[in-house]
PDB file of C-alpha atoms in Angstrom:
ATOM      1  CA  MET A   1     -54.237 -22.102  67.154  1.00 95.00           C
ATOM      2  CA  ARG A   2     -51.260 -19.276  66.030  1.00 97.00           C
ATOM      3  CA  ASP A   3     -52.699 -18.336  63.213  1.00 97.00           C
ATOM      4  CA  THR A   4     -55.399 -15.411  63.167  1.00 95.00           C
ATOM      5  CA  ILE A   5     -56.263 -15.000  59.946  1.00 95.00           C
ATOM      6  CA  GLN A   6     -57.624 -19.060  58.916  1.00 96.00           C
ATOM      7  CA  ASN A   7     -59.286 -21.717  60.579  1.00 96.00           C
ATOM      8  CA  GLU A   8     -57.898 -25.025  60.854  1.00 96.00           C
ATOM      9  CA  LYS A   9     -59.874 -26.775  59.131  1.00 96.00           C
ATOM     10  CA  PHE A  10     -58.290 -24.661  56.291  1.00 96.00           C
ATOM     11  CA  PHE A  11     -54.381 -25.563  57.297  1.00 97.00           C
ATOM     12  CA  GLU A  12     -55.593 -29.301  57.871  1.00 97.00           C
ATOM     13  CA  ASN A  13     -56.237 -29.231  54.121  1.00 96.00           C
ATOM     14  CA  ARG A  14     -53.428 -27.425  53.376  1.00 97.00           C
ATOM     15  CA  ILE A  15     -50.920 -29.877  55.270  1.00 98.00           C
ATOM     16  CA  ILE A  16     -52.507 -32.917  53.523  1.00 98.00           C
ATOM     17  CA  GLU A  17     -51.984 -31.271  50.695  1.00 97.00           C
ATOM     18  CA  THR A  18     -48.417 -30.930  51.213  1.00 98.00           C
ATOM     19  CA  LYS A  19     -47.910 -33.981  52.715  1.00 98.00           C
ATOM     20  CA  ASP A  20     -49.088 -35.630  49.443  1.00 98.00           C
ATOM     21  CA  PHE A  21     -46.759 -33.446  47.540  1.00 97.00           C
ATOM     22  CA  ILE A  22     -43.375 -34.587  49.539  1.00 98.00           C
ATOM     23  CA  SER A  23     -44.104 -37.747  49.357  1.00 97.00           C
ATOM     24  CA  GLU A  24     -45.054 -38.075  45.728  1.00 97.00           C
ATOM     25  CA  TRP A  25     -41.583 -36.435  45.346  1.00 97.00           C
ATOM     26  CA  LYS A  26     -39.633 -38.061  47.391  1.00 97.00           C
ATOM     27  CA  LYS A  27     -40.535 -41.103  45.047  1.00 96.00           C
ATOM     28  CA  ARG A  28     -39.512 -38.424  41.991  1.00 95.00           C
ATOM     29  CA  LEU A  29     -36.082 -37.955  44.043  1.00 96.00           C
ATOM     30  CA  GLU A  30     -35.507 -41.557  44.756  1.00 95.00           C
ATOM     31  CA  LYS A  31     -36.079 -42.684  41.052  1.00 93.00           C
ATOM     32  CA  HIS A  32     -33.210 -39.743  39.994  1.00 92.00           C
ATOM     33  CA  ILE A  33     -31.255 -40.756  42.550  1.00 93.00           C
ATOM     34  CA  LEU A  34     -31.270 -44.906  41.150  1.00 92.00           C
ATOM     35  CA  ASN A  35     -30.147 -42.744  37.925  1.00 88.00           C
ATOM     36  CA  LYS A  36     -27.621 -40.636  38.787  1.00 89.00           C
ATOM     37  CA  ASN A  37     -29.164 -37.651  37.438  1.00 90.00           C
ATOM     38  CA  GLU A  38     -27.271 -34.572  39.376  1.00 91.00           C
ATOM     39  CA  ASP A  39     -29.441 -31.704  37.795  1.00 91.00           C
ATOM     40  CA  SER A  40     -33.095 -33.907  38.503  1.00 94.00           C
ATOM     41  CA  ILE A  41     -31.947 -34.778  41.946  1.00 94.00           C
ATOM     42  CA  ARG A  42     -31.089 -30.601  42.932  1.00 93.00           C
ATOM     43  CA  HIS A  43     -34.792 -30.388  41.254  1.00 94.00           C
ATOM     44  CA  CYS A  44     -36.010 -32.102  43.360  1.00 95.00           C
ATOM     45  CA  SER A  45     -34.450 -31.182  46.302  1.00 96.00           C
ATOM     46  CA  PHE A  46     -34.815 -27.994  45.923  1.00 94.00           C
ATOM     47  CA  THR A  47     -38.354 -28.622  45.644  1.00 96.00           C
ATOM     48  CA  LEU A  48     -38.558 -30.705  48.629  1.00 97.00           C
ATOM     49  CA  SER A  49     -37.082 -28.304  50.284  1.00 96.00           C
ATOM     50  CA  MET A  50     -39.621 -25.230  49.787  1.00 96.00           C
ATOM     51  CA  LYS A  51     -42.176 -27.932  50.601  1.00 97.00           C
ATOM     52  CA  TYR A  52     -41.151 -28.460  54.098  1.00 98.00           C
ATOM     53  CA  SER A  53     -40.900 -24.578  54.654  1.00 97.00           C
ATOM     54  CA  ASP A  54     -44.470 -24.272  53.950  1.00 97.00           C
ATOM     55  CA  ILE A  55     -45.313 -27.085  55.997  1.00 97.00           C
ATOM     56  CA  PHE A  56     -43.283 -25.914  58.443  1.00 98.00           C
ATOM     57  CA  LYS A  57     -44.930 -22.334  58.158  1.00 98.00           C
ATOM     58  CA  GLN A  58     -49.131 -24.340  58.354  1.00 98.00           C
ATOM     59  CA  TYR A  59     -47.629 -26.769  61.503  1.00 98.00           C
ATOM     60  CA  TYR A  60     -46.873 -23.108  62.756  1.00 98.00           C
ATOM     61  CA  SER A  61     -49.940 -21.754  61.950  1.00 98.00           C
ATOM     62  CA  ILE A  62     -52.300 -24.465  62.972  1.00 98.00           C
ATOM     63  CA  GLY A  63     -50.583 -24.257  66.287  1.00 97.00           C
ATOM     64  CA  LYS A  64     -48.171 -27.468  66.666  1.00 97.00           C
ATOM     65  CA  ASP A  65     -45.880 -27.761  69.499  1.00 96.00           C
ATOM     66  CA  LEU A  66     -42.395 -26.487  68.158  1.00 96.00           C
ATOM     67  CA  ASN A  67     -39.957 -29.880  69.141  1.00 94.00           C
ATOM     68  CA  GLU A  68     -42.444 -31.204  66.047  1.00 94.00           C
ATOM     69  CA  LEU A  69     -41.675 -28.118  63.727  1.00 96.00           C
ATOM     70  CA  TYR A  70     -38.039 -29.272  63.957  1.00 97.00           C
ATOM     71  CA  GLN A  71     -38.294 -32.458  62.879  1.00 96.00           C
ATOM     72  CA  CYS A  72     -39.787 -30.334  59.875  1.00 97.00           C
ATOM     73  CA  TYR A  73     -36.793 -27.991  59.672  1.00 98.00           C
ATOM     74  CA  LYS A  74     -34.373 -30.665  59.695  1.00 97.00           C
ATOM     75  CA  GLU A  75     -36.014 -31.963  56.558  1.00 97.00           C
ATOM     76  CA  TRP A  76     -36.507 -28.303  54.686  1.00 97.00           C
ATOM     77  CA  LEU A  77     -32.525 -27.382  55.635  1.00 97.00           C
ATOM     78  CA  ASN A  78     -31.167 -31.604  54.795  1.00 96.00           C
ATOM     79  CA  TYR A  79     -33.223 -30.325  51.218  1.00 96.00           C
ATOM     80  CA  TYR A  80     -31.863 -26.894  50.771  1.00 95.00           C
ATOM     81  CA  SER A  81     -28.483 -27.887  51.457  1.00 93.00           C
ATOM     82  CA  LYS A  82     -28.412 -30.517  48.820  1.00 92.00           C
ATOM     83  CA  SER A  83     -29.911 -28.561  45.941  1.00 92.00           C
ATOM     84  CA  ILE A  84     -27.442 -26.065  45.681  1.00 84.00           C
ATOM     85  CA  GLU A  85     -24.703 -25.688  43.655  1.00 78.00           C
ATOM     86  CA  LYS A  86     -21.030 -24.173  44.194  1.00 69.00           C
ATOM     87  CA  ASP A  87     -21.661 -20.315  44.064  1.00 63.00           C
ATOM     88  CA  GLU A  88     -25.155 -19.921  43.220  1.00 69.00           C
ATOM     89  CA  TYR A  89     -27.371 -16.838  44.098  1.00 69.00           C
ATOM     90  CA  MET A  90     -30.116 -18.239  46.562  1.00 79.00           C
ATOM     91  CA  SER A  91     -32.788 -15.876  47.901  1.00 83.00           C
ATOM     92  CA  LEU A  92     -31.841 -13.869  50.753  1.00 86.00           C
ATOM     93  CA  ALA A  93     -35.410 -14.193  52.538  1.00 90.00           C
ATOM     94  CA  GLU A  94     -34.961 -18.164  52.572  1.00 91.00           C
ATOM     95  CA  LEU A  95     -31.698 -17.677  54.520  1.00 91.00           C
ATOM     96  CA  LEU A  96     -32.539 -15.342  56.972  1.00 94.00           C
ATOM     97  CA  ASP A  97     -35.313 -17.412  57.497  1.00 96.00           C
ATOM     98  CA  LEU A  98     -33.481 -20.889  57.841  1.00 96.00           C
ATOM     99  CA  PHE A  99     -30.797 -18.789  59.766  1.00 96.00           C
ATOM    100  CA  SER A 100     -32.492 -17.353  61.927  1.00 98.00           C
ATOM    101  CA  ILE A 101     -34.759 -20.357  63.109  1.00 98.00           C
ATOM    102  CA  GLY A 102     -31.888 -22.103  63.675  1.00 98.00           C
ATOM    103  CA  VAL A 103     -30.540 -19.538  66.044  1.00 98.00           C
ATOM    104  CA  CYS A 104     -33.954 -20.158  68.356  1.00 97.00           C
ATOM    105  CA  TYR A 105     -33.153 -24.217  68.466  1.00 97.00           C
ATOM    106  CA  GLU A 106     -29.368 -23.493  69.110  1.00 95.00           C
ATOM    107  CA  ASP A 107     -29.589 -25.955  71.891  1.00 95.00           C
ATOM    108  CA  ARG A 108     -29.253 -28.542  68.819  1.00 96.00           C
ATOM    109  CA  LYS A 109     -27.175 -26.897  66.559  1.00 95.00           C
ATOM    110  CA  GLU A 110     -25.008 -30.213  66.390  1.00 96.00           C
ATOM    111  CA  GLU A 111     -27.524 -31.513  64.635  1.00 96.00           C
ATOM    112  CA  PHE A 112     -27.924 -29.671  61.761  1.00 97.00           C
ATOM    113  CA  LEU A 113     -24.922 -27.158  61.634  1.00 96.00           C
ATOM    114  CA  SER A 114     -23.015 -29.224  58.904  1.00 96.00           C
ATOM    115  CA  TYR A 115     -26.393 -28.538  56.681  1.00 95.00           C
ATOM    116  CA  LEU A 116     -25.839 -24.535  57.302  1.00 95.00           C
ATOM    117  CA  GLN A 117     -21.973 -24.649  57.233  1.00 93.00           C
ATOM    118  CA  SER A 118     -23.068 -27.051  53.316  1.00 91.00           C
ATOM    119  CA  ILE A 119     -24.398 -23.765  52.351  1.00 90.00           C
ATOM    120  CA  VAL A 120     -22.204 -20.995  53.711  1.00 88.00           C
ATOM    121  CA  ASP A 121     -19.493 -23.055  52.209  1.00 85.00           C
ATOM    122  CA  ASN A 122     -21.426 -23.995  48.254  1.00 80.00           C
ATOM    123  CA  ALA A 123     -24.153 -21.088  47.692  1.00 71.00           C
ATOM    124  CA  GLN A 124     -23.060 -17.364  46.991  1.00 65.00           C
ATOM    125  CA  PRO A 125     -25.484 -15.705  50.393  1.00 58.00           C
ATOM    126  CA  TYR A 126     -26.266 -12.498  50.194  1.00 61.00           C
ATOM    127  CA  ILE A 127     -24.219 -12.116  53.427  1.00 66.00           C
ATOM    128  CA  ASP A 128     -26.042  -8.745  54.739  1.00 83.00           C
ATOM    129  CA  PRO A 129     -25.471  -8.081  58.384  1.00 87.00           C
ATOM    130  CA  THR A 130     -28.090  -9.698  60.017  1.00 92.00           C
ATOM    131  CA  LEU A 131     -27.130 -13.142  58.494  1.00 90.00           C
ATOM    132  CA  GLU A 132     -23.788 -12.477  58.864  1.00 89.00           C
ATOM    133  CA  LEU A 133     -24.658 -11.975  62.581  1.00 93.00           C
ATOM    134  CA  TYR A 134     -26.565 -15.473  63.071  1.00 94.00           C
ATOM    135  CA  ILE A 135     -23.672 -16.907  60.949  1.00 93.00           C
ATOM    136  CA  LYS A 136     -21.318 -16.318  63.349  1.00 92.00           C
ATOM    137  CA  TYR A 137     -23.710 -16.607  66.514  1.00 96.00           C
ATOM    138  CA  LEU A 138     -23.830 -20.334  65.519  1.00 96.00           C
ATOM    139  CA  GLY A 139     -20.267 -21.300  65.404  1.00 95.00           C
ATOM    140  CA  LEU A 140     -20.075 -20.996  61.364  1.00 93.00           C
ATOM    141  CA  LYS A 141     -16.850 -20.229  59.045  1.00 87.00           C
ATOM    142  CA  PRO A 142     -17.987 -16.963  56.994  1.00 82.00           C
ATOM    143  CA  ASN A 143     -16.994 -17.408  53.969  1.00 74.00           C
ATOM    144  CA  GLU A 144     -14.467 -14.830  53.352  1.00 69.00           C
ATOM    145  CA  GLY A 145     -14.608 -12.566  50.354  1.00 57.00           C
ATOM    146  CA  LYS A 146     -18.061 -12.428  49.831  1.00 57.00           C
ATOM    147  CA  HIS A 147     -19.871  -9.099  49.778  1.00 55.00           C
ATOM    148  CA  ALA A 148     -23.680  -8.783  49.827  1.00 52.00           C
ATOM    149  CA  LYS A 149     -25.817  -7.009  47.168  1.00 60.00           C
ATOM    150  CA  PHE A 150     -28.798  -6.985  48.759  1.00 63.00           C
ATOM    151  CA  LYS A 151     -29.727  -5.619  52.545  1.00 74.00           C
ATOM    152  CA  VAL A 152     -32.973  -6.068  55.086  1.00 85.00           C
ATOM    153  CA  ASN A 153     -33.247  -2.445  55.886  1.00 90.00           C
ATOM    154  CA  TYR A 154     -35.745  -3.511  58.361  1.00 95.00           C
ATOM    155  CA  LEU A 155     -33.375  -5.253  60.149  1.00 95.00           C
ATOM    156  CA  GLU A 156     -30.173  -3.853  59.565  1.00 93.00           C
ATOM    157  CA  ARG A 157     -32.086  -1.299  61.282  1.00 95.00           C
ATOM    158  CA  LEU A 158     -33.347  -3.075  64.323  1.00 96.00           C
ATOM    159  CA  LEU A 159     -29.868  -4.740  64.595  1.00 95.00           C
ATOM    160  CA  ASN A 160     -28.506  -0.592  64.402  1.00 94.00           C
ATOM    161  CA  SER A 161     -31.082   0.836  66.656  1.00 95.00           C
ATOM    162  CA  GLU A 162     -30.283   2.708  70.084  1.00 95.00           C
ATOM    163  CA  ASP A 163     -33.944   2.050  71.352  1.00 97.00           C
ATOM    164  CA  LYS A 164     -34.290  -1.941  70.005  1.00 97.00           C
ATOM    165  CA  VAL A 165     -37.431  -2.034  71.933  1.00 97.00           C
ATOM    166  CA  LYS A 166     -39.021   0.736  69.836  1.00 97.00           C
ATOM    167  CA  ALA A 167     -37.494  -0.615  66.932  1.00 97.00           C
ATOM    168  CA  LEU A 168     -38.859  -3.831  67.135  1.00 98.00           C
ATOM    169  CA  LYS A 169     -42.438  -2.336  67.547  1.00 98.00           C
ATOM    170  CA  ASN A 170     -41.718  -0.564  64.660  1.00 97.00           C
ATOM    171  CA  THR A 171     -40.369  -3.316  62.588  1.00 97.00           C
ATOM    172  CA  MET A 172     -43.470  -5.431  63.375  1.00 98.00           C
ATOM    173  CA  ALA A 173     -45.526  -3.076  62.958  1.00 97.00           C
ATOM    174  CA  ASN A 174     -44.760  -2.475  59.373  1.00 97.00           C
ATOM    175  CA  TRP A 175     -43.245  -5.942  58.681  1.00 97.00           C
ATOM    176  CA  TYR A 176     -45.661  -7.129  56.574  1.00 97.00           C
ATOM    177  CA  ARG A 177     -46.179  -4.001  54.159  1.00 96.00           C
ATOM    178  CA  PHE A 178     -42.208  -4.351  53.842  1.00 96.00           C
ATOM    179  CA  ASN A 179     -42.573  -7.515  52.841  1.00 95.00           C
ATOM    180  CA  GLN A 180     -44.576  -6.264  49.864  1.00 93.00           C
ATOM    181  CA  GLY A 181     -42.109  -7.866  46.817  1.00 89.00           C
ATOM    182  CA  GLN A 182     -42.133 -11.250  48.807  1.00 92.00           C
ATOM    183  CA  PRO A 183     -43.880 -14.053  46.680  1.00 91.00           C
ATOM    184  CA  TRP A 184     -46.084 -14.784  49.870  1.00 93.00           C
ATOM    185  CA  TYR A 185     -47.226 -11.388  50.170  1.00 93.00           C
ATOM    186  CA  GLY A 186     -50.714 -11.740  49.847  1.00 91.00           C
ATOM    187  CA  ARG A 187     -51.483 -15.195  49.862  1.00 93.00           C
ATOM    188  CA  HIS A 188     -54.611 -14.933  52.454  1.00 91.00           C
ATOM    189  CA  GLU A 189     -56.840 -14.196  49.883  1.00 84.00           C
ATOM    190  CA  ARG A 190     -55.764 -17.628  47.875  1.00 85.00           C
ATOM    191  CA  GLU A 191     -55.497 -21.583  48.432  1.00 86.00           C
ATOM    192  CA  ASN A 192     -51.933 -21.633  49.173  1.00 91.00           C
ATOM    193  CA  TYR A 193     -51.501 -19.515  52.045  1.00 96.00           C
ATOM    194  CA  ASP A 194     -49.398 -20.890  55.062  1.00 97.00           C
ATOM    195  CA  GLY A 195     -48.903 -17.920  56.986  1.00 97.00           C
ATOM    196  CA  TYR A 196     -47.546 -14.714  57.740  1.00 98.00           C
ATOM    197  CA  TRP A 197     -44.616 -15.301  60.536  1.00 98.00           C
ATOM    198  CA  ALA A 198     -41.345 -13.092  60.848  1.00 98.00           C
ATOM    199  CA  PHE A 199     -38.921 -15.895  61.541  1.00 98.00           C
ATOM    200  CA  ASP A 200     -36.223 -13.656  59.787  1.00 97.00           C
ATOM    201  CA  VAL A 201     -36.975 -11.185  62.960  1.00 98.00           C
ATOM    202  CA  CYS A 202     -36.597 -14.419  65.504  1.00 96.00           C
ATOM    203  CA  GLY A 203     -32.949 -14.642  65.580  1.00 97.00           C
ATOM    204  CA  LEU A 204     -31.786 -10.953  66.044  1.00 97.00           C
ATOM    205  CA  VAL A 205     -34.389 -10.779  68.787  1.00 98.00           C
ATOM    206  CA  LYS A 206     -32.688 -13.464  70.728  1.00 97.00           C
ATOM    207  CA  ILE A 207     -29.066 -12.543  69.904  1.00 97.00           C
ATOM    208  CA  LEU A 208     -29.515  -8.921  71.655  1.00 97.00           C
ATOM    209  CA  GLY A 209     -31.841  -9.975  74.642  1.00 96.00           C
ATOM    210  CA  ILE A 210     -34.284  -7.773  73.321  1.00 97.00           C
ATOM    211  CA  ASP A 211     -37.501  -6.854  75.725  1.00 97.00           C
ATOM    212  CA  ASP A 212     -39.877  -8.383  73.121  1.00 97.00           C
ATOM    213  CA  ASP A 213     -43.518  -8.127  75.972  1.00 97.00           C
ATOM    214  CA  VAL A 214     -44.206  -4.953  73.762  1.00 96.00           C
ATOM    215  CA  VAL A 215     -44.632  -7.796  70.039  1.00 98.00           C
ATOM    216  CA  LYS A 216     -45.847 -10.939  71.856  1.00 96.00           C
ATOM    217  CA  ASP A 217     -49.310 -10.452  71.040  1.00 95.00           C
ATOM    218  CA  HIS A 218     -49.003  -8.908  67.584  1.00 97.00           C
ATOM    219  CA  LYS A 219     -50.047 -11.430  64.791  1.00 96.00           C
ATOM    220  CA  TYR A 220     -47.047 -11.920  63.033  1.00 98.00           C
ATOM    221  CA  TYR A 221     -44.562 -12.312  65.917  1.00 98.00           C
ATOM    222  CA  PRO A 222     -43.497 -16.182  66.986  1.00 98.00           C
ATOM    223  CA  TYR A 223     -43.159 -14.871  70.184  1.00 97.00           C
ATOM    224  CA  ASP A 224     -42.948 -18.976  71.122  1.00 97.00           C
ATOM    225  CA  LEU A 225     -40.076 -19.680  69.047  1.00 97.00           C
ATOM    226  CA  VAL A 226     -38.010 -16.923  69.992  1.00 97.00           C
ATOM    227  CA  HIS A 227     -38.549 -18.193  73.940  1.00 96.00           C
ATOM    228  CA  PHE A 228     -38.517 -21.912  73.219  1.00 93.00           C
ATOM    229  CA  ASN A 229     -35.233 -22.017  75.877  1.00 82.00           C
ATOM    230  CA  ASP A 230     -36.321 -20.288  77.868  1.00 80.00           C
ATOM    231  CA  LYS A 231     -37.612 -22.398  80.056  1.00 63.00           C
ATOM    232  CA  LYS A 232     -34.568 -25.054  79.686  1.00 59.00           C
ATOM    233  CA  LYS A 233     -31.860 -22.246  81.563  1.00 50.00           C
TER     234      LYS A 233
END
């Protein structure tokens, strides 16, 4: 177990529920594809992307192997990239998670870069400095002329700080509070809790080479994901 808030049985039940939901919505998607209903295809694809996002977090929380999580990540990306229309605004928090996790799985990026490039090309993402860094680091072609509408202040502070170890420690100490406006905030008090994980921070730590031992045991910090490729070097 990686999560410290709920127990293994809780997440086992959540995973069963999410898998059943995914199975049902895949059937719906197949029907819409046969009927060539583009709006419904996008709607189903978006719903499936959100459920693969959920199960990625559930798997991480319960302690699944990172290679198994990678398969969920690819499905999450696949459906997300199929759900967007040209110049559609998407959630900055969702984009930061997707691209940051991609940085952690960069040794396999040739398998999923096309999905990420499609998101950059077709969506109207909020290109804040951190997201832009992730896009460039992964070797993707930025969508020129798109400007930030919002920025994630705690990530920008970490990015620009002189003492990055101290800044990382402060970021993680306040990360949950910083995300008070997110839809998942407070879910540990409800049945649809999937785990609280600072996936958005991972890419910055890896790209900037921050010594993250100071937050290794922080309950929201995905330390092993950041260091997924360390043993391969």
